CSV table of C-alpha atoms and ligand atoms in Angstrom, one decimal:
chain,number,residue,atom,x,y,z
A,1,MET,CA,-118.3,-25.0,15.9
A,2,SER,CA,-120.7,-23.0,17.9
A,3,PHE,CA,-121.0,-21.4,21.3
A,4,PRO,CA,-119.1,-21.4,23.5
A,5,GLN,CA,-116.1,-22.0,21.2
A,6,SER,CA,-117.5,-19.5,18.8
A,7,ARG,CA,-118.4,-16.1,20.1
A,8,LEU,CA,-119.4,-13.6,17.4
A,9,ARG,CA,-119.1,-10.7,19.9
A,10,ARG,CA,-115.2,-11.1,19.8
A,11,LEU,CA,-115.1,-9.2,16.5
A,12,ARG,CA,-117.5,-6.5,17.7
A,13,ARG,CA,-115.5,-5.6,20.7
A,14,THR,CA,-113.7,-2.5,19.5
A,15,PRO,CA,-114.2,0.1,16.7
A,16,THR,CA,-111.1,-1.1,15.0
A,17,LEU,CA,-112.1,-4.7,15.0
A,18,ARG,CA,-115.5,-3.8,13.7
A,19,ARG,CA,-114.0,-1.8,10.9
A,20,MET,CA,-111.7,-4.7,9.9
A,21,VAL,CA,-114.6,-7.0,9.3
A,22,ARG,CA,-117.1,-4.5,7.9
A,23,GLU,CA,-118.5,-6.0,4.7
A,24,THR,CA,-120.2,-3.0,3.0
A,25,VAL,CA,-119.0,0.6,2.7
A,26,CYS,CA,-120.6,3.6,1.0
A,27,ARG,CA,-118.1,5.9,-0.8
A,28,VAL,CA,-118.6,9.5,-1.8
A,29,ASP,CA,-118.1,8.4,-5.4
A,30,ASP,CA,-121.3,6.4,-5.1
A,31,LEU,CA,-123.4,9.4,-4.6
A,32,ILE,CA,-125.4,11.4,-7.2
A,33,TYR,CA,-127.0,14.7,-6.1
A,34,PRO,CA,-130.3,15.7,-7.8
A,35,LEU,CA,-130.7,19.4,-8.7
A,36,PHE,CA,-133.7,21.4,-9.9
A,37,VAL,CA,-133.2,24.2,-12.3
A,38,VAL,CA,-135.8,27.0,-13.0
A,39,PRO,CA,-135.7,29.8,-15.5
A,40,GLY,CA,-134.6,33.3,-14.6
A,41,THR,CA,-132.0,34.7,-12.3
A,42,GLY,CA,-131.7,35.1,-8.5
A,43,ARG,CA,-134.4,32.4,-8.0
A,44,ARG,CA,-134.0,30.1,-5.0
A,45,ARG,CA,-137.1,28.6,-3.7
A,46,GLU,CA,-137.1,25.8,-1.1
A,47,ILE,CA,-139.4,22.9,-1.7
A,48,SER,CA,-141.7,22.9,1.4
A,49,SER,CA,-141.7,19.1,1.8
A,50,MET,CA,-138.0,18.8,1.1
A,51,PRO,CA,-136.1,21.0,3.5
A,52,GLY,CA,-132.7,21.9,2.2
A,53,ILE,CA,-133.6,21.3,-1.4
A,54,PHE,CA,-134.2,24.2,-3.7
A,55,GLN,CA,-135.4,25.1,-7.2
A,56,LEU,CA,-132.5,27.2,-8.5
A,57,SER,CA,-132.0,29.5,-11.4
A,58,PRO,CA,-128.9,28.6,-13.6
A,59,GLU,CA,-126.3,30.9,-11.8
A,60,LEU,CA,-127.4,29.6,-8.4
A,61,LEU,CA,-127.5,26.0,-9.7
A,62,VAL,CA,-123.8,26.5,-10.5
A,63,GLU,CA,-123.2,27.7,-7.0
A,64,GLU,CA,-124.9,24.6,-5.6
A,65,ALA,CA,-122.9,22.4,-7.9
A,66,GLY,CA,-119.8,24.1,-6.5
A,67,ARG,CA,-120.9,23.1,-3.0
A,68,ALA,CA,-121.3,19.5,-4.2
A,69,ARG,CA,-117.7,19.6,-5.7
A,70,GLU,CA,-116.4,20.9,-2.5
A,71,ALA,CA,-118.0,18.1,-0.5
A,72,GLY,CA,-116.4,15.7,-3.0
A,73,VAL,CA,-119.6,14.7,-4.9
A,74,GLY,CA,-118.7,14.2,-8.5
A,75,ALA,CA,-122.1,13.7,-10.2
A,76,VAL,CA,-125.4,15.5,-10.3
A,77,LEU,CA,-128.8,14.5,-11.8
A,78,LEU,CA,-130.5,17.6,-13.3
A,79,PHE,CA,-134.3,18.2,-13.5
A,80,GLY,CA,-135.9,21.1,-15.2
A,81,VAL,CA,-138.9,23.0,-13.8
A,82,ALA,CA,-140.5,24.5,-16.9
A,83,ASP,CA,-142.6,27.7,-17.0
A,84,ASP,CA,-143.8,27.0,-20.5
A,85,LYS,CA,-145.7,23.7,-21.1
A,86,ASP,CA,-147.8,22.3,-23.9
A,87,ASP,CA,-149.7,19.2,-24.6
A,88,ARG,CA,-146.8,17.5,-26.2
A,89,GLY,CA,-144.0,18.7,-23.9
A,90,ASN,CA,-142.1,20.4,-26.8
A,91,PRO,CA,-140.3,22.8,-24.4
A,92,ALA,CA,-138.4,19.8,-23.2
A,93,CYS,CA,-136.5,19.6,-26.5
A,94,ALA,CA,-135.8,23.3,-27.0
A,95,GLU,CA,-132.2,24.2,-27.7
A,96,TYR,CA,-132.3,26.9,-25.1
A,97,GLY,CA,-134.8,25.1,-22.8
A,98,ILE,CA,-134.2,25.3,-19.1
A,99,VAL,CA,-132.3,22.0,-18.6
A,100,GLN,CA,-130.2,22.8,-21.7
A,101,GLN,CA,-129.3,26.2,-20.2
A,102,GLY,CA,-128.5,24.7,-16.8
A,103,LEU,CA,-126.4,22.1,-18.5
A,104,ARG,CA,-124.3,24.6,-20.4
A,105,ALA,CA,-123.8,26.7,-17.3
A,106,LEU,CA,-122.7,23.7,-15.2
A,107,LYS,CA,-120.3,22.3,-17.8
A,108,LYS,CA,-118.8,25.7,-18.4
A,109,THR,CA,-117.8,26.2,-14.8
A,110,PHE,CA,-117.2,22.5,-13.9
A,111,PRO,CA,-116.2,20.6,-17.0
A,112,GLU,CA,-115.2,17.6,-14.9
A,113,LEU,CA,-118.6,17.4,-13.1
A,114,ALA,CA,-120.6,14.4,-14.4
A,115,VAL,CA,-124.0,15.8,-15.4
A,116,ILE,CA,-126.8,13.4,-15.8
A,117,THR,CA,-130.2,14.6,-17.1
A,118,ASP,CA,-133.6,13.3,-16.3
A,119,VAL,CA,-135.4,12.5,-19.6
A,120,CYS,CA,-139.2,12.6,-19.2
A,121,LEU,CA,-142.0,14.9,-20.4
A,122,CYS,CA,-144.1,15.3,-17.2
A,123,ALA,CA,-142.5,18.6,-16.2
A,124,TYR,CA,-143.2,19.9,-19.7
A,125,THR,CA,-146.7,18.7,-20.5
A,126,SER,CA,-149.7,20.8,-19.6
A,127,HIS,CA,-151.5,17.7,-18.4
A,128,GLY,CA,-148.5,16.5,-16.3
A,129,HIS,CA,-148.3,13.0,-17.7
A,130,CYS,CA,-145.0,11.5,-18.7
A,131,GLY,CA,-145.9,11.2,-22.4
A,132,ILE,CA,-148.0,12.4,-25.2
A,133,LEU,CA,-151.7,11.7,-24.7
A,134,ARG,CA,-154.0,10.1,-27.3
A,135,GLY,CA,-157.4,10.3,-25.7
A,136,ASN,CA,-156.8,9.4,-22.0
A,137,GLU,CA,-153.9,7.1,-22.6
A,138,VAL,CA,-150.2,7.9,-23.1
A,139,ASP,CA,-149.2,7.0,-26.7
A,140,ASN,CA,-146.1,4.8,-26.2
A,141,ASP,CA,-144.4,5.1,-29.6
A,142,GLU,CA,-145.1,8.7,-30.2
A,143,THR,CA,-143.7,9.5,-26.7
A,144,CYS,CA,-140.5,7.5,-27.5
A,145,ARG,CA,-139.9,9.7,-30.5
A,146,GLN,CA,-140.3,12.8,-28.4
A,147,LEU,CA,-138.0,11.4,-25.6
A,148,ALA,CA,-135.4,10.7,-28.2
A,149,ALA,CA,-135.4,14.3,-29.4
A,150,MET,CA,-135.3,15.5,-25.8
A,151,ALA,CA,-132.3,13.2,-25.0
A,152,LEU,CA,-130.5,14.4,-28.1
A,153,SER,CA,-130.9,18.0,-27.2
A,154,HIS,CA,-129.4,17.2,-23.7
A,155,ALA,CA,-126.5,15.6,-25.4
A,156,ARG,CA,-126.0,18.6,-27.6
A,157,ALA,CA,-126.0,20.8,-24.5
A,158,GLY,CA,-123.2,18.7,-22.9
A,159,ALA,CA,-124.9,16.0,-20.9
A,160,ASP,CA,-122.5,13.2,-19.9
A,161,MET,CA,-125.4,10.8,-19.4
A,162,VAL,CA,-129.2,10.8,-20.0
A,163,ALA,CA,-131.6,9.1,-17.7
A,164,PRO,CA,-135.0,8.3,-19.1
A,165,SER,CA,-137.6,8.0,-16.3
A,166,ASP,CA,-140.9,7.7,-18.3
A,167,MET,CA,-141.3,4.0,-18.4
A,168,MET,CA,-142.4,3.7,-22.0
A,169,ASP,CA,-141.6,0.5,-23.8
A,170,GLY,CA,-138.7,0.7,-26.2
A,171,ARG,CA,-137.6,4.2,-25.1
A,172,VAL,CA,-134.0,3.0,-24.4
A,173,ALA,CA,-133.6,1.7,-27.9
A,174,ALA,CA,-135.1,4.9,-29.4
A,175,ILE,CA,-132.9,7.2,-27.3
A,176,ARG,CA,-129.7,5.1,-28.0
A,177,ARG,CA,-130.4,5.2,-31.7
A,178,ALA,CA,-131.0,8.9,-31.7
A,179,LEU,CA,-127.8,9.6,-29.8
A,180,ASP,CA,-125.7,7.4,-32.0
A,181,GLU,CA,-127.1,8.7,-35.2
A,182,GLY,CA,-126.9,12.3,-33.9
A,183,GLY,CA,-123.2,12.0,-33.3
A,184,PHE,CA,-123.2,11.2,-29.6
A,185,PRO,CA,-122.2,7.5,-29.4
A,186,MET,CA,-120.3,8.2,-26.1
A,187,THR,CA,-123.2,9.8,-24.2
A,188,ALA,CA,-124.1,7.2,-21.6
A,189,LEU,CA,-127.6,6.1,-20.7
A,190,MET,CA,-128.8,5.3,-17.2
A,191,SER,CA,-132.3,3.8,-17.4
A,192,TYR,CA,-134.9,4.1,-14.7
A,193,ALA,CA,-135.5,0.4,-15.7
A,194,VAL,CA,-137.5,-0.6,-12.6
A,195,LYS,CA,-139.7,2.3,-11.6
A,196,PHE,CA,-142.7,1.6,-9.5
A,197,ALA,CA,-145.9,3.6,-9.4
A,198,SER,CA,-145.1,5.0,-5.9
A,199,ALA,CA,-146.7,7.4,-3.4
A,200,TYR,CA,-143.1,8.2,-2.3
A,201,TYR,CA,-142.7,10.5,-5.3
A,202,GLY,CA,-145.1,13.0,-3.8
A,203,PRO,CA,-142.7,15.7,-2.7
A,204,PHE,CA,-140.8,15.5,-5.9
A,205,ARG,CA,-143.9,16.4,-7.9
A,206,GLU,CA,-144.0,19.8,-6.0
A,207,ALA,CA,-140.3,20.2,-6.7
A,208,ALA,CA,-140.6,19.6,-10.4
A,209,ASP,CA,-144.2,20.8,-10.8
A,210,SER,CA,-145.0,17.6,-12.5
A,211,ALA,CA,-148.0,16.1,-10.9
A,212,PRO,CA,-150.5,14.6,-13.4
A,213,ARG,CA,-153.6,17.0,-13.5
A,214,SER,CA,-155.9,14.0,-13.7
A,215,GLY,CA,-155.5,10.2,-13.3
A,216,ASP,CA,-152.2,8.6,-12.2
A,217,ARG,CA,-149.2,6.9,-13.6
A,218,ARG,CA,-150.2,3.3,-13.1
A,219,GLY,CA,-150.7,2.8,-16.9
A,220,TYR,CA,-146.9,3.1,-17.4
A,221,GLN,CA,-145.1,2.7,-14.1
A,222,MET,CA,-144.8,-0.7,-12.5
A,223,ASP,CA,-147.2,-2.2,-10.0
A,224,PRO,CA,-145.5,-2.3,-6.6
A,225,ALA,CA,-146.8,-5.9,-6.2
A,226,ASN,CA,-144.6,-7.3,-9.0
A,227,ARG,CA,-141.2,-8.8,-8.7
A,228,ARG,CA,-140.8,-11.2,-11.7
A,229,GLU,CA,-141.8,-8.4,-14.1
A,230,THR,CA,-138.7,-6.4,-12.9
A,231,PHE,CA,-136.5,-9.0,-14.6
A,232,ARG,CA,-138.2,-8.4,-17.9
A,233,GLU,CA,-137.9,-4.6,-17.6
A,234,ALA,CA,-134.2,-4.9,-16.7
A,235,ALA,CA,-133.5,-7.4,-19.5
A,236,PHE,CA,-135.2,-5.2,-22.1
A,237,ASP,CA,-133.3,-2.1,-21.1
A,238,ALA,CA,-130.0,-3.9,-21.0
A,239,GLU,CA,-130.6,-5.4,-24.4
A,240,GLU,CA,-131.6,-2.0,-25.8
A,241,GLY,CA,-128.3,-0.5,-24.7
A,242,ALA,CA,-128.6,0.9,-21.2
A,243,ASP,CA,-125.3,1.4,-19.5
A,244,ILE,CA,-126.7,1.5,-15.9
A,245,LEU,CA,-130.0,0.3,-14.5
A,246,MET,CA,-131.9,2.0,-11.7
A,247,VAL,CA,-134.3,0.7,-9.2
A,248,LYS,CA,-136.8,3.3,-7.8
A,249,PRO,CA,-137.8,3.9,-5.0
A,250,ALA,CA,-135.1,2.4,-2.9
A,251,LEU,CA,-136.1,1.6,0.6
A,252,ALA,CA,-139.3,-0.3,0.1
A,253,TYR,CA,-137.7,-2.2,-2.9
A,254,LEU,CA,-134.4,-3.5,-1.5
A,255,ASP,CA,-135.5,-7.0,-2.3
A,256,ILE,CA,-135.7,-6.0,-6.0
A,257,LEU,CA,-132.2,-4.5,-5.9
A,258,ARG,CA,-130.8,-7.7,-4.4
A,259,ASP,CA,-132.6,-9.8,-7.0
A,260,LEU,CA,-131.3,-7.7,-9.9
A,261,ARG,CA,-127.8,-7.6,-8.5
A,262,GLU,CA,-127.8,-11.4,-8.7
A,263,ARG,CA,-129.1,-11.6,-12.2
A,264,CYS,CA,-127.5,-8.7,-14.1
A,265,ASP,CA,-124.0,-7.5,-14.6
A,266,LEU,CA,-124.6,-3.8,-15.4
A,267,PRO,CA,-123.9,-1.2,-12.7
A,268,LEU,CA,-127.0,-0.7,-10.6
A,269,ALA,CA,-128.3,2.6,-9.1
A,270,ALA,CA,-130.9,3.1,-6.3
A,271,TYR,CA,-133.0,6.2,-6.2
A,272,ASN,CA,-133.5,7.3,-2.6
A,273,VAL,CA,-136.6,9.3,-3.5
A,274,SER,CA,-138.2,12.4,-2.3
A,275,GLY,CA,-140.7,10.8,0.0
A,276,GLU,CA,-137.9,8.8,1.7
A,277,TYR,CA,-136.0,12.0,2.2
A,278,ALA,CA,-139.1,13.9,3.5
A,279,MET,CA,-139.8,11.2,6.1
A,280,VAL,CA,-136.3,11.3,7.5
A,281,LYS,CA,-136.2,15.1,7.5
A,282,ALA,CA,-139.6,15.4,9.2
A,283,ALA,CA,-138.8,12.9,12.0
A,284,SER,CA,-135.3,14.3,12.6
A,285,ALA,CA,-136.6,17.9,12.7
A,286,ARG,CA,-138.9,16.8,15.6
A,287,GLY,CA,-136.0,15.1,17.4
A,288,TRP,CA,-137.6,11.7,16.8
A,289,LEU,CA,-134.7,10.2,14.8
A,290,ASP,CA,-130.9,11.0,14.6
A,291,GLU,CA,-130.7,12.3,11.1
A,292,GLU,CA,-127.1,11.4,10.5
A,293,GLN,CA,-127.3,7.9,11.8
A,294,VAL,CA,-130.5,7.1,10.0
A,295,VAL,CA,-129.3,8.5,6.7
A,296,MET,CA,-126.1,6.5,6.8
A,297,GLU,CA,-127.9,3.4,7.8
A,298,ASN,CA,-130.3,3.8,4.9
A,299,LEU,CA,-127.5,4.4,2.4
A,300,LEU,CA,-125.6,1.4,3.7
A,301,ALA,CA,-128.7,-0.7,3.3
A,302,MET,CA,-129.0,0.3,-0.3
A,303,LYS,CA,-125.4,-0.6,-0.9
A,304,ARG,CA,-125.7,-4.0,0.9
A,305,ALA,CA,-128.8,-4.8,-1.2
A,306,GLY,CA,-126.6,-4.4,-4.3
A,307,ALA,CA,-126.6,-0.8,-5.4
A,308,ASP,CA,-123.4,0.6,-6.9
A,309,LEU,CA,-124.7,4.1,-7.1
A,310,ILE,CA,-127.2,6.0,-5.0
A,311,ILE,CA,-129.1,9.0,-6.1
A,312,THR,CA,-129.9,10.9,-2.9
A,313,TYR,CA,-131.0,14.4,-1.8
A,314,HIS,CA,-128.8,13.7,1.3
A,315,ALA,CA,-125.7,13.6,-0.9
A,316,LEU,CA,-124.0,16.7,0.5
A,317,ASP,CA,-124.6,15.8,4.1
A,318,ALA,CA,-123.7,12.2,3.5
A,319,ALA,CA,-120.4,13.3,1.8
A,320,ARG,CA,-119.5,15.4,4.8
A,321,TRP,CA,-120.4,12.6,7.2
A,322,LEU,CA,-118.4,10.1,5.2
A,323,LYS,CA,-115.3,12.3,5.5
A,324,LYS,CA,-115.2,11.6,9.3
A,325,GLY,CA,-114.3,8.1,8.4
A,326,GLU,CA,-116.7,6.3,10.8
A,327,TYR,CA,-118.8,4.6,8.2
B,401,LIG,C1,-140.3,12.0,-13.6
B,401,LIG,C2,-139.6,11.7,-12.3
B,401,LIG,C3,-140.2,11.4,-11.0
B,401,LIG,C4,-139.2,11.2,-10.2
B,401,LIG,C5,-138.0,11.3,-10.9
B,401,LIG,N1,-138.3,11.5,-12.2
B,401,LIG,C6,-141.6,11.5,-10.6
B,401,LIG,C7,-142.7,10.7,-11.2
B,401,LIG,O1,-142.4,9.7,-11.9
B,401,LIG,O2,-143.8,11.0,-10.9
B,401,LIG,C8,-139.3,10.9,-8.7
B,401,LIG,C9,-138.1,11.4,-7.9
B,401,LIG,C10,-138.4,11.5,-6.4
B,401,LIG,O3,-139.4,11.2,-5.9
B,401,LIG,O4,-137.4,11.9,-5.7
B,401,LIG,N2,-140.9,11.0,-14.3
B,402,LIG,ZN1,-142.3,11.7,-15.8
């Protein structure tokens, strides 16, 4: 049957009817809020290209996590901004390193908060690459060993979940083995399985002070032109023991999210990255976009494409907007 017997506008006529047939929803439980921890006390520095997002010293990090809890957000993704760096990224594995300190502080005040840690060396290496260099190239296997040590130190400091973002081959297996052998078989692993070499990470690199001093990340992150390759990345990480797979960035890669959703049974996360956040904030600050409407539309698009979880700098605002019950 088609028009005029069928009229699709019948179910769009009132807000209640529209809600009844709404296919996708975003829940506050789907949101993960990224946080940046810096050494010291009383430090709160706003990232210039990410208004509303701050580098925070541990006690202020706990305060910000308190705001997340109040808004109903149950999970955070923790990044360290290191003031000591070396060519191997050793400070990333220190028992009292910056992420390890932040973790202990968070878990002490909010034991029920799910704390996920980013596992990558770029914020801790003097050259800014995501791994240990041999000549001009990142040494894959040597880097995997270092990442495993880093993940284990996060588990010891109380991480509920570790999230490797480096894109080395075999790092999920190396980290899983280190966690299991180190006595942390229940520490979960969310893999940045499908991570593209993207210009959308620009603002983040200011936030984490993690830009490569020379060259770029195309030797380890994926080529944005590739789709089939994402299935191999996802399959490897699933086989190596990842509990959750992530696609990153989100908005320019919704097709990939959809494809993976259809092929894979693990929970999927989408990373609504810094550049996506910066674009929305910049345009809405000028009055060119309605921030709330655009953010909720973007988050909904990620859910509709197949994301179970969304890592987003908008998490606190989105949680408040969701409470209104309109979305
Ligand atoms: C570190 C890392 C990056 C992001 C998350 N972890 C940057 C990069 O790979 O250069 C990007 C997050 C964002 O842009 O919001 N490997
Ligand atoms: Zn990195």
